[in-house]
XYZ file of N, CA and C in Angstrom:
528
model
N 8.616 28.920 -10.677
C 8.663 27.652 -9.970
C 9.671 27.759 -8.841
N 9.299 27.292 -7.673
C 10.196 27.225 -6.534
C 10.559 25.772 -6.300
N 11.750 25.557 -5.795
C 12.174 24.204 -5.467
C 12.568 24.155 -4.008
N 12.326 23.016 -3.393
C 12.674 22.848 -1.990
C 14.176 22.872 -1.789
N 14.619 23.563 -0.757
C 16.043 23.667 -0.476
C 16.633 22.302 -0.134
N 15.972 21.590 0.737
C 16.415 20.243 1.081
C 15.429 19.299 0.439
N 15.574 19.093 -0.846
C 14.529 18.430 -1.620
C 14.259 17.000 -1.189
N 13.708 16.868 -0.019
C 13.051 15.679 0.486
C 13.837 14.400 0.409
N 15.028 14.391 0.958
C 15.730 13.123 1.086
C 14.904 12.257 2.016
N 14.558 11.070 1.582
C 13.763 10.185 2.398
C 12.265 10.410 2.288
N 11.826 11.376 1.495
C 10.389 11.576 1.298
C 9.849 10.396 0.500
N 8.578 10.048 0.710
C 8.032 8.898 -0.003
C 7.896 9.183 -1.494
N 8.006 8.128 -2.314
C 7.719 8.304 -3.739
C 6.278 8.785 -3.886
N 6.079 9.767 -4.726
C 4.776 10.421 -4.839
C 4.050 9.962 -6.101
N 2.757 9.672 -5.958
C 1.920 9.346 -7.101
C 1.774 10.604 -7.950
N 2.066 10.488 -9.239
C 1.980 11.635 -10.140
C 1.069 11.337 -11.313
N 0.590 12.389 -11.936
C -0.204 12.267 -13.149
C 0.726 11.748 -14.245
N 0.376 10.646 -14.910
C 1.278 10.073 -15.908
C 1.509 10.978 -17.123
N 0.613 11.893 -17.389
C 0.775 12.779 -18.547
C 1.530 14.052 -18.214
N 1.306 14.602 -17.023
C 1.922 15.883 -16.679
C 3.084 15.757 -15.700
N 3.136 14.674 -14.939
C 4.154 14.513 -13.918
C 3.879 15.310 -12.658
N 2.702 15.916 -12.562
C 2.348 16.745 -11.410
C 1.768 15.859 -10.304
N 2.121 16.176 -9.063
C 1.617 15.424 -7.918
C 0.114 15.592 -7.765
N -0.515 14.573 -7.278
C -1.935 14.476 -6.918
C -2.860 15.171 -7.926
N -2.587 14.904 -9.197
C -3.414 15.393 -10.317
C -3.595 16.906 -10.309
N -2.631 17.612 -9.717
C -2.680 19.071 -9.725
C -3.502 19.688 -8.614
N -4.057 18.869 -7.723
C -4.806 19.442 -6.601
C -3.842 20.106 -5.621
N -4.280 21.185 -5.025
C -3.508 21.906 -4.016
C -3.648 21.142 -2.701
N -2.568 20.561 -2.173
C -2.691 19.764 -0.947
C -3.110 20.576 0.276
N -2.827 21.845 0.308
C -3.204 22.674 1.455
C -4.724 22.837 1.519
N -5.394 22.877 0.362
C -6.847 23.093 0.363
C -7.619 21.951 1.012
N -7.034 20.752 1.073
C -7.709 19.651 1.762
C -7.957 20.005 3.225
N -7.087 20.821 3.784
C -7.142 21.140 5.210
C -7.861 22.453 5.520
N -8.002 23.338 4.529
C -8.559 24.662 4.834
C -9.825 24.998 4.057
N -10.216 24.161 3.117
C -11.417 24.410 2.313
C -12.393 23.248 2.518
N -13.622 23.466 2.099
C -14.619 22.379 2.176
C -14.297 21.251 1.217
N -13.753 21.581 0.058
C -13.369 20.609 -0.969
C -11.979 20.958 -1.466
N -11.199 19.948 -1.869
C -9.894 20.274 -2.451
C -10.072 21.027 -3.767
N -9.120 21.895 -4.065
C -9.192 22.698 -5.290
C -7.969 22.445 -6.160
N -8.175 22.560 -7.456
C -7.068 22.429 -8.416
C -6.126 23.612 -8.266
N -4.844 23.316 -8.225
C -3.842 24.366 -8.237
C -3.561 24.779 -9.674
N -2.675 25.751 -9.826
C -2.308 26.239 -11.158
C -0.784 26.275 -11.281
N -0.270 26.133 -12.497
C 1.182 26.131 -12.690
C 1.866 27.419 -12.242
N 1.117 28.526 -12.179
C 1.708 29.792 -11.726
C 2.239 29.689 -10.294
N 1.651 28.805 -9.504
C 2.056 28.631 -8.111
C 2.569 27.208 -7.916
N 3.670 26.920 -8.537
C 4.265 25.590 -8.516
C 5.396 25.543 -7.495
N 5.536 24.384 -6.876
C 6.647 24.140 -5.958
C 7.139 22.722 -6.227
N 8.446 22.533 -6.274
C 9.008 21.198 -6.500
C 9.485 20.645 -5.168
N 8.898 19.531 -4.795
C 9.281 18.822 -3.579
C 9.328 17.338 -3.890
N 10.331 16.658 -3.391
C 10.501 15.230 -3.644
C 10.633 14.969 -5.148
N 11.284 15.920 -5.827
C 11.521 15.855 -7.275
C 10.232 15.826 -8.093
N 9.155 16.342 -7.529
C 7.848 16.346 -8.192
C 7.256 17.748 -8.100
N 6.588 18.180 -9.172
C 5.891 19.467 -9.162
C 4.553 19.340 -8.438
N 4.280 20.320 -7.581
C 3.020 20.426 -6.852
C 2.418 21.771 -7.231
N 1.120 21.804 -7.486
C 0.438 23.040 -7.859
C -0.411 23.541 -6.693
N -0.563 24.869 -6.638
C -1.303 25.509 -5.554
C -2.222 26.577 -6.118
N -3.246 26.934 -5.347
C -4.200 27.962 -5.786
C -3.683 29.367 -5.532
N -2.666 29.489 -4.670
C -2.144 30.817 -4.337
C -0.693 30.702 -3.894
N -0.023 31.851 -3.911
C 1.348 31.907 -3.404
C 1.362 31.589 -1.912
N 0.336 32.010 -1.201
C 0.266 31.747 0.239
C 0.231 30.244 0.522
N -0.614 29.512 -0.200
C -0.684 28.063 0.002
C 0.647 27.405 -0.360
N 1.248 27.844 -1.459
C 2.543 27.297 -1.870
C 3.574 27.508 -0.761
N 3.597 28.701 -0.191
C 4.587 29.021 0.825
C 4.353 28.238 2.121
N 3.090 28.028 2.474
C 2.766 27.220 3.657
C 3.258 25.788 3.441
N 2.979 25.236 2.281
C 3.429 23.883 1.956
C 4.952 23.801 1.988
N 5.622 24.775 1.399
C 7.089 24.763 1.312
C 7.739 24.737 2.695
N 7.108 25.357 3.680
C 7.664 25.373 5.034
C 7.581 24.016 5.725
N 6.589 23.199 5.360
C 6.423 21.911 6.017
C 5.623 20.949 5.137
N 6.196 20.483 4.042
C 5.431 19.652 3.105
C 4.910 18.343 3.693
N 5.616 17.779 4.659
C 5.166 16.508 5.234
C 3.813 16.635 5.930
N 3.460 17.829 6.370
C 2.173 18.048 7.028
C 1.032 17.978 6.023
N 1.237 18.497 4.814
C 0.157 18.642 3.839
C 0.139 17.572 2.753
N 1.265 16.981 2.453
C 1.316 15.951 1.404
C 0.553 14.714 1.867
N -0.072 13.997 0.928
C -0.773 12.775 1.325
C 0.212 11.750 1.884
N -0.254 11.008 2.851
C 0.564 9.964 3.448
C 0.851 8.876 2.410
N 1.977 8.225 2.584
C 2.395 7.136 1.695
C 2.464 7.582 0.241
N 2.794 8.853 0.037
C 2.982 9.368 -1.316
C 1.708 9.395 -2.152
N 0.558 9.226 -1.519
C -0.706 9.223 -2.258
C -1.143 7.841 -2.718
N -0.437 6.803 -2.282
C -0.885 5.441 -2.598
C -2.092 5.110 -1.727
N -2.935 4.220 -2.223
C -4.164 3.849 -1.525
C -3.856 3.176 -0.193
N -4.408 3.729 0.876
C -4.179 3.224 2.221
C -4.666 1.779 2.384
N -5.834 1.456 1.882
C -6.362 0.090 2.033
C -5.528 -0.907 1.253
N -5.094 -0.539 0.066
C -4.243 -1.443 -0.708
C -2.964 -1.745 0.060
N -2.356 -0.714 0.641
C -1.148 -0.921 1.438
C -1.418 -1.870 2.592
N -2.550 -1.693 3.260
C -2.870 -2.548 4.405
C -3.075 -3.992 3.982
N -3.431 -4.195 2.717
C -3.656 -5.550 2.182
C -2.414 -6.119 1.510
N -1.348 -5.330 1.472
C -0.078 -5.851 0.984
C 0.261 -5.569 -0.459
N -0.404 -4.617 -1.094
C -0.033 -4.256 -2.459
C -0.200 -2.763 -2.680
N 0.375 -2.291 -3.769
C 0.330 -0.871 -4.112
C -0.734 -0.587 -5.150
N -1.427 0.504 -4.975
C -2.261 1.065 -6.037
C -2.307 2.569 -5.796
N -2.413 3.308 -6.875
C -2.459 4.763 -6.768
C -3.775 5.192 -6.143
N -3.687 6.071 -5.169
C -4.892 6.659 -4.611
C -5.417 7.738 -5.542
N -6.693 8.035 -5.426
C -7.322 9.068 -6.246
C -7.556 10.305 -5.372
N -7.091 11.457 -5.829
C -7.182 12.666 -4.999
C -8.593 13.071 -4.587
N -9.616 12.623 -5.284
C -10.989 12.964 -4.885
C -11.579 11.945 -3.908
N -10.846 10.871 -3.626
C -11.281 9.862 -2.658
C -10.307 9.900 -1.490
N -10.652 10.660 -0.481
C -9.707 10.913 0.593
C -10.400 10.957 1.951
N -9.576 10.851 2.981
C -10.003 11.034 4.364
C -8.871 11.758 5.071
N -9.223 12.685 5.934
C -8.242 13.277 6.836
C -8.497 12.657 8.195
N -7.501 11.943 8.687
C -7.593 11.250 9.968
C -6.395 11.669 10.811
N -6.640 12.178 12.005
C -5.580 12.631 12.904
C -4.654 13.627 12.199
N -5.264 14.555 11.460
C -4.559 15.618 10.736
C -3.596 15.092 9.676
N -3.894 13.919 9.131
C -3.100 13.347 8.047
C -4.030 13.020 6.895
N -3.538 13.274 5.678
C -4.316 13.081 4.461
C -4.024 11.711 3.870
N -5.080 10.933 3.636
C -4.962 9.600 3.047
C -5.833 9.525 1.795
N -5.295 8.896 0.758
C -6.039 8.690 -0.490
C -6.445 7.230 -0.604
N -7.494 7.009 -1.418
C -8.028 5.667 -1.642
C -8.242 5.446 -3.131
N -8.171 4.179 -3.527
C -8.377 3.822 -4.932
C -9.861 3.846 -5.282
N -10.710 3.467 -4.332
C -12.146 3.382 -4.607
C -12.942 3.785 -3.371
N -14.215 4.050 -3.578
C -15.080 4.368 -2.444
C -15.218 3.160 -1.524
N -15.181 1.951 -2.081
C -15.248 0.746 -1.254
C -14.037 0.672 -0.326
N -12.871 1.031 -0.834
C -11.670 1.033 0.012
C -11.779 2.087 1.104
N -12.291 3.249 0.757
C -12.457 4.306 1.764
C -13.453 3.860 2.836
N -14.557 3.258 2.428
C -15.549 2.781 3.385
C -14.975 1.691 4.291
N -14.165 0.801 3.722
C -13.531 -0.258 4.525
C -12.607 0.351 5.570
N -11.874 1.386 5.200
C -11.007 2.071 6.162
C -11.831 2.663 7.301
N -12.933 3.304 6.964
C -13.753 3.953 7.985
C -14.319 2.954 8.991
N -14.402 1.676 8.607
C -14.895 0.640 9.512
C -13.785 0.010 10.354
N -12.525 0.220 9.974
C -11.420 -0.425 10.711
C -10.167 0.447 10.677
N -10.283 1.671 11.167
C -9.198 2.654 11.056
C -7.891 2.191 11.695
N -7.929 1.832 12.962
C -6.692 1.509 13.681
C -5.957 0.338 13.038
N -6.682 -0.729 12.735
C -6.056 -1.910 12.133
C -5.477 -1.583 10.763
N -6.228 -0.829 9.959
C -5.763 -0.464 8.626
C -4.498 0.381 8.690
N -4.485 1.371 9.567
C -3.308 2.239 9.700
C -2.081 1.439 10.130
N -2.268 0.506 11.068
C -1.149 -0.316 11.521
C -0.626 -1.194 10.397
N -1.512 -1.891 9.700
C -1.082 -2.779 8.613
C -0.409 -2.000 7.484
N -0.971 -0.862 7.119
C -0.368 -0.047 6.059
C 1.028 0.401 6.460
N 1.168 0.853 7.698
C 2.480 1.265 8.184
C 3.480 0.121 8.181
N 3.019 -1.060 8.592
C 3.891 -2.237 8.607
C 4.323 -2.624 7.189
N 3.426 -2.508 6.223
C 3.718 -2.938 4.850
C 4.475 -1.900 4.027
N 4.363 -0.632 4.365
C 4.915 0.448 3.535
C 6.416 0.294 3.301
N 7.172 -0.032 4.320
C 8.622 -0.145 4.169
C 9.020 -1.121 3.074
N 8.402 -2.291 3.061
C 8.726 -3.288 2.036
C 8.179 -2.908 0.670
N 6.956 -2.389 0.639
C 6.329 -2.085 -0.650
C 6.932 -0.860 -1.314
N 7.357 0.108 -0.538
C 7.889 1.336 -1.133
C 9.343 1.187 -1.566
N 10.005 0.146 -1.125
C 11.393 -0.069 -1.483
C 11.502 -0.309 -2.991
N 12.172 0.597 -3.671
C 12.369 0.422 -5.106
C 11.289 1.023 -5.978
N 10.339 1.792 -5.406
C 9.340 2.456 -6.252
C 10.042 3.406 -7.192
N 9.578 3.683 -8.367
C 8.320 3.191 -8.924
C 8.450 1.769 -9.447
N 7.380 1.015 -9.283
C 7.313 -0.364 -9.725
C 6.192 -0.477 -10.742
N 6.477 -1.071 -11.857
C 5.469 -1.208 -12.911
C 5.092 -2.663 -13.144
N 5.603 -3.570 -12.319
C 5.379 -4.993 -12.522
C 4.017 -5.415 -11.988
N 3.224 -6.158 -12.768
C 1.939 -6.661 -12.264
C 2.162 -7.776 -11.251
N 1.123 -8.157 -10.491
C 1.255 -9.240 -9.521
C 1.680 -10.535 -10.204
N 2.238 -11.450 -9.414
C 2.756 -12.716 -9.940
C 1.696 -13.521 -10.687
N 0.435 -13.368 -10.331
C -0.605 -14.161 -10.975
C -0.907 -13.690 -12.400
N -0.344 -12.550 -12.789
C -0.540 -12.045 -14.131
C 0.782 -12.140 -14.872
N 0.825 -12.808 -16.026
C 2.091 -12.915 -16.743
C 2.566 -11.552 -17.214
N 3.876 -11.393 -17.214
C 4.467 -10.136 -17.634
C 5.548 -10.404 -18.654
N 5.569 -9.593 -19.691
C 6.609 -9.736 -20.698
C 7.819 -8.889 -20.359
N 7.706 -8.045 -19.318
C 8.808 -7.167 -18.942
C 9.601 -7.807 -17.815
N 10.927 -7.622 -17.833
C 11.733 -8.148 -16.730
C 11.461 -7.365 -15.450
N 11.687 -8.004 -14.317
C 11.491 -7.351 -13.024
C 12.465 -6.213 -12.852
N 12.001 -5.134 -12.208
C 12.878 -4.003 -11.925
C 13.546 -4.147 -10.569
N 13.240 -5.229 -9.845
C 13.842 -5.440 -8.540
C 15.277 -5.929 -8.706
N 16.156 -5.569 -7.758
C 17.525 -6.073 -7.801
C 17.520 -7.587 -7.733
N 18.552 -8.212 -8.311
C 18.630 -9.665 -8.335
C 18.559 -10.211 -6.921
N 17.760 -11.253 -6.743
C 17.599 -11.863 -5.438
C 16.500 -11.228 -4.603
N 15.919 -10.121 -5.083
C 14.829 -9.469 -4.361
C 13.582 -9.489 -5.217
N 12.449 -9.499 -4.558
C 11.178 -9.499 -5.269
C 10.626 -8.087 -5.359
N 10.086 -7.712 -6.514
C 9.474 -6.386 -6.666
C 8.192 -6.322 -5.854
N 7.845 -5.122 -5.364
C 6.605 -4.935 -4.621
C 5.414 -5.231 -5.523
N 4.413 -5.950 -5.022
C 3.243 -6.232 -5.848
C 2.462 -4.960 -6.143
N 1.871 -4.904 -7.312
C 1.083 -3.756 -7.737
C -0.303 -4.255 -8.102
N -1.316 -3.542 -7.679
C -2.690 -3.956 -7.956
C -2.988 -3.848 -9.436
N -3.690 -4.833 -10.004
C -4.107 -4.719 -11.397
C -5.142 -3.622 -11.536
N -5.257 -3.055 -12.722
C -6.228 -1.997 -12.976
C -7.615 -2.485 -12.611
N -8.303 -1.709 -11.793
C -9.665 -2.065 -11.395
C -9.747 -2.847 -10.097
N -8.584 -3.266 -9.540
C -8.620 -4.034 -8.300
C -9.197 -3.175 -7.179
N -10.082 -3.745 -6.422
C -10.638 -3.034 -5.278
C -11.755 -2.081 -5.643
N -12.012 -1.921 -6.902
C -13.046 -0.974 -7.327
C -14.351 -1.739 -7.519
N -14.925 -2.186 -6.408
C -16.082 -3.059 -6.478
C -17.365 -2.366 -6.072
N -17.435 -1.077 -6.316
C -18.642 -0.327 -5.983
C -19.520 -0.246 -7.227
N -20.767 -0.707 -7.121
C -21.638 -0.614 -8.298
C -21.920 0.836 -8.672
N -22.064 1.097 -9.949
C -22.358 2.452 -10.424
C -23.780 2.812 -10.023
N -23.945 4.053 -9.592
C -25.283 4.540 -9.189
C -25.788 5.517 -10.201
C-alpha cells in the first residue's frame, strides 16, 4: 500500500464502500478515462489518498493517480451531481457516471444522469454553489428534516447539518 505524501489537505470527503472503506466501490478511477468501461481495481495496487484506500488494476494506473489524484478522482468526492444541484447529498454510484470537460461525475440514478445531460451548465453551477455548504462537516448521517430522527444532529451547535437524501430518493426510473 502506498500513501500520499501530502495526504489531501482540503480534498473533498470521498464516498466509500460502507463494508470495505474503499473509495468508489473499488473501481480504478484512471480506467474511466482510458478504457471503454471502468474496471475494478485490486488490493495489490492500493493507494491511500484523502485518508481513503483507492484500488487500481495496475501499478502504472496507481502511479498515474498518485501524481495527480484531483484529475482522476470523481468530482465532489463521488456524491451525486444532480442531488448537489438540488441542495442535498446522496452517494453517487460508480457505474452511473459522465465525463464532462475531463472531469468525472457520479449519479445516484439514471434519471439523475439523464437530467444532467439535459441541463449541464445550470446543474454544474448549482452543484458548485451548493457544495461548500453541503460538504461542511461531512460525513453526515442525519436524514432530512421531514423524516424524524432518533439520533442527535452531528452539526455544531447553532449550525444545521447538511441535508441527506433518503434511500431511494431520485431513483424514479422504472425497471426494464
